[in-house]
């Protein structure tokens, strides 16, 4: 319709307001990438060998090697500092003058002879180190009583965390079959051992720490980039373990791997007789094998002592057949409880069980937690580090016992990983084989 005259032209209606545009989706953040590993390569030595570190090492013990560290001559080697005894050298006596006199009294074969009298005058009374005031109110009976009291006194708690533990062995029986949880037990007490973490603290907080390689590396040789593995800290296994825990390293706290190495074997204590013991030694793979082999380095630690009461009568049979000896009372207890004599198969089984139960004492909850989450230790240099213990080696000089060692390693691995299923399978198969042999 067309408007007439002066009628105003109607304005067109404004277009409808468009709906607001939808908000743009938030950009998906890209997953954070771990920082690229920058391998650090050292210069080649005259033999063409060089090191490749996964990161810049915080310290390298090889940079501070001296002639005394490399020299084989004992008179030139400098032993590491060790902590001395808290008691004075003349203990249990009150002073060195009295101790010198009492030593003369006990060690002189003939106190009535002229030589003994001359020794008393010249070596004791005329000795410039002897102080006459030390003999004030001297009483021979009192000094002899000091020795008697010392001989009758228990040494008490062993030093450096040594403790006496006990374990229980389940006794299997053909006459009275039952579940393992209901089986009679045999107690073995007086097992001396040190917690693994105590040994770890002692090694990292002593002068021996200066020999520790905290950052592993790959040792190679040109021109073929041939890898060399002279030590544990330059092995592929050590590099793999270090790579697994490197995510825990921070600028404030360095994460390191400490490689445990265990060695055990029976040791005779006398040339004649059956006196023996079965020690467990601990070494650390972070230290060079050349340093570990030096007695003056004090790089070997006593970890535990296994029971070694022999059941065999002949020395040669004990050397061949003995592995983990059991107390003599076991035979009597087994006969009384199970109503039969213990068979060789059961005895062999209990020896294996004894080794596993003793390692239950060593692989404590605290060690398992340190294995998984690390443990903060203030090292000898005053710097705190997050330490992850790892078991790299178990060395034993008895090839006929490989199965026992292999089962122990499987048990330890499952325990540290929190999965005891493999060990339970091993126990079940071992018990089945035992029943088949007895049947």
Coordinates of C-alpha atoms in Angstrom, one line a residue:
X1 CA 0.0 0.0 0.0
X2 CA 1.4 3.4 -1.0
X3 CA 0.8 6.3 1.5
X4 CA -1.1 9.5 0.3
X5 CA -0.5 13.1 1.0
X6 CA 1.6 14.2 3.9
X7 CA 1.4 11.0 5.9
X8 CA 4.7 10.1 7.3
X9 CA 6.5 7.1 6.0
X10 CA 6.6 4.4 8.8
X11 CA 10.1 3.4 9.8
X12 CA 11.0 -0.2 9.2
X13 CA 11.2 -2.3 12.4
X14 CA 14.8 -2.9 13.5
X15 CA 16.0 -6.4 12.9
X16 CA 15.9 -8.7 15.9
X17 CA 19.0 -8.8 18.0
X18 CA 21.0 -11.9 17.2
X19 CA 21.6 -14.3 20.1
X20 CA 25.0 -14.0 21.7
X21 CA 27.7 -16.0 20.2
X22 CA 28.6 -19.1 22.1
X23 CA 31.7 -18.9 24.2
X24 CA 34.7 -20.4 22.5
X25 CA 35.7 -23.6 24.1
X26 CA 38.7 -23.3 26.4
X27 CA 41.8 -24.4 24.8
X28 CA 42.8 -27.9 25.9
X29 CA 46.1 -27.5 27.7
X30 CA 48.8 -29.5 26.2
X31 CA 50.2 -32.2 28.4
X32 CA 53.3 -31.0 30.1
X33 CA 56.3 -32.7 28.7
X34 CA 59.1 -33.8 30.9
X35 CA 62.2 -31.8 30.4
X36 CA 64.4 -33.4 27.9
X37 CA 67.3 -35.2 29.3
X38 CA 70.6 -33.6 28.6
X39 CA 73.4 -36.1 28.6
X40 CA 76.7 -34.8 29.8
X41 CA 79.7 -36.2 28.0
X42 CA 83.2 -35.8 29.4
X43 CA 86.4 -35.5 27.4
X44 CA 88.2 -38.7 26.4
X45 CA 91.2 -39.8 28.4
X46 CA 94.4 -41.0 26.6
X47 CA 92.9 -44.5 26.2
X48 CA 89.8 -43.1 24.4
X49 CA 87.5 -43.8 27.3
X50 CA 84.9 -41.2 28.4
X51 CA 81.9 -40.9 30.6
X52 CA 78.3 -40.0 29.7
X53 CA 76.2 -38.8 32.6
X54 CA 72.4 -38.5 32.6
X55 CA 72.7 -35.2 34.3
X56 CA 75.4 -32.9 35.7
X57 CA 76.8 -34.9 38.7
X58 CA 76.7 -33.3 42.1
X59 CA 80.1 -34.8 42.9
X60 CA 82.6 -37.2 41.3
X61 CA 84.8 -39.1 43.7
X62 CA 87.3 -39.8 40.9
X63 CA 88.2 -36.1 40.8
X64 CA 89.7 -36.3 44.3
X65 CA 91.7 -39.6 44.0
X66 CA 95.1 -39.4 45.6
X67 CA 98.2 -41.6 45.4
X68 CA 97.2 -43.2 48.7
X69 CA 93.9 -44.3 47.2
X70 CA 95.6 -46.1 44.3
X71 CA 98.7 -47.4 46.1
X72 CA 98.7 -51.1 47.1
X73 CA 101.4 -50.7 49.7
X74 CA 99.8 -50.9 53.2
X75 CA 102.4 -48.6 54.7
X76 CA 101.4 -45.9 52.2
X77 CA 97.6 -46.4 52.4
X78 CA 95.7 -44.0 54.6
X79 CA 92.8 -45.8 56.4
X80 CA 89.5 -44.2 56.7
X81 CA 88.7 -42.6 60.1
X82 CA 86.7 -44.9 62.3
X83 CA 84.9 -44.1 65.5
X84 CA 86.9 -45.2 68.6
X85 CA 85.7 -46.9 71.7
X86 CA 84.1 -44.7 74.3
X87 CA 86.1 -46.4 77.1
X88 CA 89.7 -45.5 77.6
X89 CA 92.4 -48.0 76.7
X90 CA 93.1 -48.9 80.4
X91 CA 89.4 -49.8 81.1
X92 CA 88.2 -51.3 83.5
X93 CA 91.0 -49.9 85.6
X94 CA 90.9 -46.3 86.7
X95 CA 94.2 -45.1 85.3
X96 CA 97.0 -46.3 83.0
X97 CA 99.5 -46.9 85.8
X98 CA 97.4 -49.4 87.6
X99 CA 96.5 -51.1 84.3
X100 CA 100.2 -51.4 83.5
X101 CA 100.8 -53.1 86.8
X102 CA 97.9 -55.5 86.5
X103 CA 99.0 -56.5 83.0
X104 CA 102.4 -57.3 84.4
X105 CA 100.8 -59.3 87.2
X106 CA 98.7 -61.4 84.8
X107 CA 101.1 -61.7 81.8
X108 CA 104.4 -62.5 83.6
X109 CA 104.9 -66.3 83.6
X110 CA 107.0 -66.5 86.7
X111 CA 106.4 -63.8 89.3
X112 CA 109.1 -65.2 91.6
X113 CA 112.0 -65.0 89.2
X114 CA 114.6 -62.3 88.9
X115 CA 113.5 -61.3 85.4
X116 CA 110.0 -60.6 86.6
X117 CA 111.4 -58.4 89.4
X118 CA 113.6 -56.5 87.0
X119 CA 110.6 -56.0 84.7
X120 CA 108.5 -54.7 87.5
X121 CA 111.1 -52.1 88.5
X122 CA 112.2 -50.9 85.1
X123 CA 109.0 -51.3 83.0
X124 CA 106.5 -50.2 85.7
X125 CA 108.0 -48.1 88.5
X126 CA 110.8 -46.4 86.4
X127 CA 108.5 -45.9 83.4
X128 CA 108.3 -42.1 82.7
X129 CA 104.6 -42.6 81.9
X130 CA 103.9 -44.1 85.4
X131 CA 102.4 -41.6 87.9
X132 CA 103.0 -42.5 91.5
X133 CA 99.8 -40.7 92.5
X134 CA 97.8 -43.3 90.6
X135 CA 98.8 -45.9 93.3
X136 CA 97.3 -43.9 96.1
X137 CA 95.0 -46.3 98.1
X138 CA 95.8 -49.1 95.7
X139 CA 94.2 -52.4 96.6
X140 CA 95.0 -55.6 94.7
X141 CA 91.8 -57.3 95.7
X142 CA 89.7 -54.5 94.4
X143 CA 91.5 -54.4 91.1
X144 CA 91.2 -58.1 90.6
X145 CA 87.5 -57.8 91.4
X146 CA 87.2 -55.3 88.5
X147 CA 88.3 -58.0 86.1
X148 CA 86.0 -60.6 87.6
X149 CA 83.0 -58.2 87.3
X150 CA 83.9 -57.4 83.7
X151 CA 84.1 -61.1 82.8
X152 CA 80.7 -61.8 84.4
X153 CA 79.0 -58.8 82.9
X154 CA 77.0 -59.1 79.7
X155 CA 78.2 -56.8 76.9
X156 CA 74.7 -55.5 76.7
X157 CA 73.2 -54.0 73.6
X158 CA 75.5 -54.6 70.6
X159 CA 76.8 -51.3 69.1
X160 CA 75.6 -49.5 66.0
X161 CA 72.1 -50.9 66.1
X162 CA 72.9 -54.6 66.6
X163 CA 69.9 -56.5 68.0
X164 CA 69.0 -60.0 68.8
X165 CA 65.9 -61.3 67.0
X166 CA 63.9 -64.5 66.9
X167 CA 62.0 -66.4 64.2
X168 CA 59.5 -69.2 64.1
X169 CA 59.6 -72.2 61.8
X170 CA 56.4 -74.1 60.9
X171 CA 56.9 -77.9 61.4
X172 CA 55.3 -80.1 58.7
X173 CA 54.2 -83.6 59.7
X174 CA 52.9 -86.6 57.8
X175 CA 51.1 -88.0 60.8
X176 CA 49.2 -84.9 61.7
X177 CA 48.4 -83.0 58.5
X178 CA 47.0 -79.5 59.0
X179 CA 46.9 -76.0 57.6
X180 CA 50.2 -74.1 57.7
X181 CA 48.6 -71.5 59.9
X182 CA 47.8 -74.3 62.4
X183 CA 51.1 -76.1 62.2
X184 CA 53.3 -76.4 65.4
X185 CA 56.2 -73.9 65.5
X186 CA 59.8 -74.1 66.6
X187 CA 61.4 -70.9 68.0
X188 CA 64.9 -69.9 67.1
X189 CA 66.2 -67.1 69.3
X190 CA 69.4 -65.1 69.5
X191 CA 69.8 -64.2 65.8
X192 CA 72.1 -61.2 65.7
X193 CA 71.4 -58.7 62.9
X194 CA 71.5 -55.0 62.1
X195 CA 68.6 -53.2 60.4
X196 CA 69.5 -52.4 56.8
X197 CA 68.7 -48.8 57.2
X198 CA 71.2 -48.5 60.1
X199 CA 73.9 -49.7 57.8
X200 CA 72.8 -47.3 55.2
X201 CA 72.9 -44.4 57.6
X202 CA 76.4 -45.4 58.9
X203 CA 77.8 -45.6 55.3
X204 CA 76.4 -42.2 54.2
X205 CA 77.2 -40.4 57.4
X206 CA 80.8 -41.6 57.7
X207 CA 84.0 -40.6 55.8
X208 CA 83.3 -43.5 53.5
X209 CA 80.7 -41.3 51.8
X210 CA 83.4 -39.5 50.0
X211 CA 83.9 -42.7 47.9
X212 CA 80.3 -42.9 46.8
X213 CA 79.3 -42.3 43.2
X214 CA 75.9 -40.6 43.5
X215 CA 75.3 -40.1 39.8
X216 CA 75.7 -43.2 37.6
X217 CA 77.2 -42.9 34.2
X218 CA 77.8 -44.9 31.0
X219 CA 81.5 -45.6 30.4
X220 CA 82.3 -45.8 26.7
X221 CA 85.2 -46.2 24.4
X222 CA 85.7 -44.6 21.0
X223 CA 85.6 -45.1 18.0
X224 CA 82.8 -47.7 18.2
X225 CA 81.1 -46.3 21.3
X226 CA 81.7 -49.6 23.0
X227 CA 80.2 -49.5 26.5
X228 CA 82.2 -50.6 29.5
X229 CA 80.8 -51.9 32.8
X230 CA 83.7 -52.0 35.3
X231 CA 81.6 -51.2 38.3
X232 CA 78.0 -51.3 39.5
X233 CA 77.6 -47.5 39.2
X234 CA 78.4 -47.6 35.5
X235 CA 76.1 -50.5 34.7
X236 CA 72.9 -50.3 32.7
X237 CA 70.9 -51.7 35.7
X238 CA 72.1 -48.8 37.8
X239 CA 71.3 -46.2 35.1
X240 CA 67.8 -47.8 34.8
X241 CA 67.2 -47.6 38.5
X242 CA 68.4 -44.0 38.6
X243 CA 66.1 -43.1 35.7
X244 CA 63.1 -44.5 37.6
X245 CA 63.7 -42.3 40.7
X246 CA 65.0 -39.2 38.9
X247 CA 61.5 -37.7 38.9
X248 CA 61.8 -37.3 42.7
X249 CA 64.8 -35.0 42.3
X250 CA 64.2 -31.3 43.1
X251 CA 66.5 -28.3 43.2
X252 CA 66.4 -28.6 47.0
X253 CA 66.7 -32.4 47.4
X254 CA 68.7 -34.7 45.2
X255 CA 67.4 -38.2 44.7
X256 CA 70.0 -40.9 44.6
X257 CA 70.2 -44.7 44.4
X258 CA 72.2 -46.7 46.8
X259 CA 73.1 -50.2 45.6
X260 CA 73.1 -52.9 48.3
X261 CA 75.4 -55.9 47.7
X262 CA 75.1 -58.9 50.0
X263 CA 77.6 -61.7 50.4
X264 CA 77.4 -64.7 52.8
X265 CA 79.3 -67.9 53.3
X266 CA 80.2 -70.3 56.2
X267 CA 83.4 -69.4 58.0
X268 CA 85.5 -71.8 60.2
X269 CA 86.7 -70.2 63.4
X270 CA 89.4 -72.7 64.2
X271 CA 91.9 -75.0 62.5
X272 CA 90.6 -77.9 64.6
X273 CA 87.1 -78.6 65.7
X274 CA 83.7 -77.6 64.4
X275 CA 83.5 -74.0 65.6
X276 CA 82.1 -71.9 62.7
X277 CA 79.8 -69.0 62.0
X278 CA 77.8 -67.8 59.0
X279 CA 78.1 -64.0 58.6
X280 CA 76.2 -61.8 56.1
X281 CA 78.3 -58.9 54.7
X282 CA 77.0 -55.8 53.1
X283 CA 78.8 -53.8 50.4
X284 CA 77.6 -50.9 48.4
X285 CA 77.9 -50.8 44.6
X286 CA 78.3 -47.0 44.6
X287 CA 81.9 -47.6 45.6
X288 CA 84.6 -48.8 43.3
X289 CA 85.4 -52.5 43.5
X290 CA 89.0 -51.6 44.0
X291 CA 88.1 -49.6 47.1
X292 CA 85.8 -52.3 48.4
X293 CA 88.6 -54.9 48.1
X294 CA 90.9 -52.9 50.4
X295 CA 90.5 -53.8 54.1
X296 CA 91.8 -50.4 55.1
X297 CA 88.9 -48.7 53.3
X298 CA 86.4 -50.1 55.9
X299 CA 83.9 -50.5 53.1
X300 CA 82.5 -53.9 54.3
X301 CA 79.8 -54.1 56.9
X302 CA 78.7 -57.0 59.1
X303 CA 74.9 -57.3 58.6
X304 CA 73.8 -60.5 60.3
X305 CA 74.9 -63.9 61.7
X306 CA 72.9 -66.9 60.7
X307 CA 72.6 -69.9 63.1
X308 CA 75.4 -72.4 62.3
X309 CA 75.0 -75.2 64.9
X310 CA 76.0 -78.3 62.9
X311 CA 73.9 -81.5 63.0
X312 CA 76.5 -83.6 61.1
X313 CA 79.3 -85.4 62.8
X314 CA 82.0 -85.2 60.2
X315 CA 83.7 -82.0 59.2
X316 CA 83.7 -82.9 55.5
X317 CA 80.0 -83.7 55.5
X318 CA 79.2 -80.4 57.2
X319 CA 81.2 -78.5 54.6
X320 CA 79.4 -80.2 51.7
X321 CA 75.9 -80.6 53.1
X322 CA 75.4 -77.7 55.5
X323 CA 73.8 -74.6 54.2
X324 CA 71.7 -73.0 56.9
X325 CA 72.2 -75.1 60.1
X326 CA 69.5 -75.5 62.7
X327 CA 69.8 -76.0 66.5
X328 CA 70.3 -79.5 67.8
X329 CA 67.1 -79.2 69.8
X330 CA 65.1 -79.3 66.6
X331 CA 65.3 -83.1 66.2
X332 CA 64.0 -83.7 69.8
X333 CA 61.2 -81.1 69.4
X334 CA 60.1 -82.6 66.0
X335 CA 60.0 -86.1 67.5
X336 CA 58.0 -84.9 70.5
X337 CA 55.5 -82.7 68.6
X338 CA 55.2 -84.6 65.3
X339 CA 55.7 -88.2 66.7
X340 CA 58.4 -89.1 64.1
X341 CA 62.0 -88.5 63.4
X342 CA 62.8 -85.6 61.1
X343 CA 63.5 -86.6 57.6
X344 CA 66.3 -85.2 55.4
X345 CA 63.7 -83.6 53.1
X346 CA 62.0 -81.8 56.0
X347 CA 65.3 -80.7 57.3
X348 CA 66.3 -79.3 53.9
X349 CA 62.9 -77.5 53.7
X350 CA 63.3 -76.0 57.2
X351 CA 66.8 -74.7 56.3
X352 CA 65.3 -72.8 53.4
X353 CA 62.5 -71.5 55.6
X354 CA 65.0 -70.3 58.1
X355 CA 66.8 -68.2 55.6
X356 CA 63.5 -66.6 54.5
X357 CA 62.4 -65.9 58.0
X358 CA 65.7 -64.2 58.9
X359 CA 65.4 -62.1 55.8
X360 CA 61.9 -61.1 57.1
X361 CA 63.8 -59.5 60.0
X362 CA 66.1 -57.6 57.6
X363 CA 63.4 -56.5 55.1
X364 CA 61.6 -54.5 57.7
X365 CA 58.6 -52.2 57.1
X366 CA 60.9 -49.2 57.3
X367 CA 63.2 -50.6 54.7
X368 CA 60.3 -51.4 52.4
X369 CA 58.9 -47.9 52.8
X370 CA 62.3 -46.4 52.0
X371 CA 62.5 -48.7 48.9
X372 CA 59.2 -47.3 47.6
X373 CA 59.2 -43.7 48.7
X374 CA 62.8 -43.0 49.6
X375 CA 64.3 -41.8 52.9
X376 CA 65.8 -38.4 53.7
X377 CA 69.4 -38.7 55.0
X378 CA 71.8 -35.9 55.9
X379 CA 75.0 -37.2 54.4
X380 CA 78.6 -36.8 55.5
X381 CA 79.0 -33.5 53.5
X382 CA 76.1 -31.9 55.4
X383 CA 73.7 -32.1 52.5
X384 CA 70.3 -33.9 52.8
X385 CA 69.4 -36.3 50.0
X386 CA 66.5 -38.5 49.2
X387 CA 67.9 -42.0 49.2
X388 CA 66.3 -45.0 47.4
X389 CA 67.9 -48.3 48.5
X390 CA 68.1 -51.0 45.9
X391 CA 69.3 -54.6 46.1
X392 CA 71.7 -55.4 43.2
X393 CA 73.8 -58.4 44.2
X394 CA 73.4 -61.4 46.5
X395 CA 76.7 -63.4 46.3
X396 CA 77.1 -66.8 47.8
X397 CA 79.7 -69.5 47.3
X398 CA 77.6 -72.6 47.2
X399 CA 76.4 -73.6 43.7
X400 CA 74.2 -76.4 45.0
X401 CA 72.0 -73.8 46.7
X402 CA 71.1 -71.7 43.6
X403 CA 67.4 -72.6 44.0
X404 CA 67.3 -71.3 47.6
X405 CA 69.0 -68.0 46.6
X406 CA 66.7 -67.6 43.6
X407 CA 63.6 -68.2 45.7
X408 CA 64.9 -65.7 48.2
X409 CA 65.5 -63.1 45.5
X410 CA 61.9 -63.7 44.2
X411 CA 60.5 -63.4 47.7
X412 CA 62.4 -60.1 48.4
X413 CA 61.3 -58.7 45.0
X414 CA 57.7 -59.5 45.7
X415 CA 57.8 -58.1 49.2
X416 CA 59.4 -54.8 48.1
X417 CA 56.8 -54.5 45.3
X418 CA 54.0 -55.4 47.6
X419 CA 53.0 -58.6 45.7
X420 CA 53.7 -61.8 47.7
X421 CA 51.9 -64.0 45.2
X422 CA 55.1 -65.5 43.7
X423 CA 56.5 -66.5 47.0
X424 CA 53.2 -68.1 48.1
X425 CA 53.3 -70.1 44.8
X426 CA 56.9 -71.2 45.6
X427 CA 55.9 -72.2 49.1
X428 CA 53.0 -74.2 47.8
X429 CA 55.1 -76.0 45.2
X430 CA 57.8 -76.7 47.7
X431 CA 55.4 -78.2 50.2
X432 CA 53.8 -80.3 47.5
X433 CA 57.1 -81.7 46.5
X434 CA 57.9 -82.4 50.1
X435 CA 54.7 -84.4 50.6
X436 CA 55.4 -86.3 47.4
X437 CA 58.8 -87.3 48.6
X438 CA 57.6 -88.3 52.0
X439 CA 54.7 -90.3 50.6

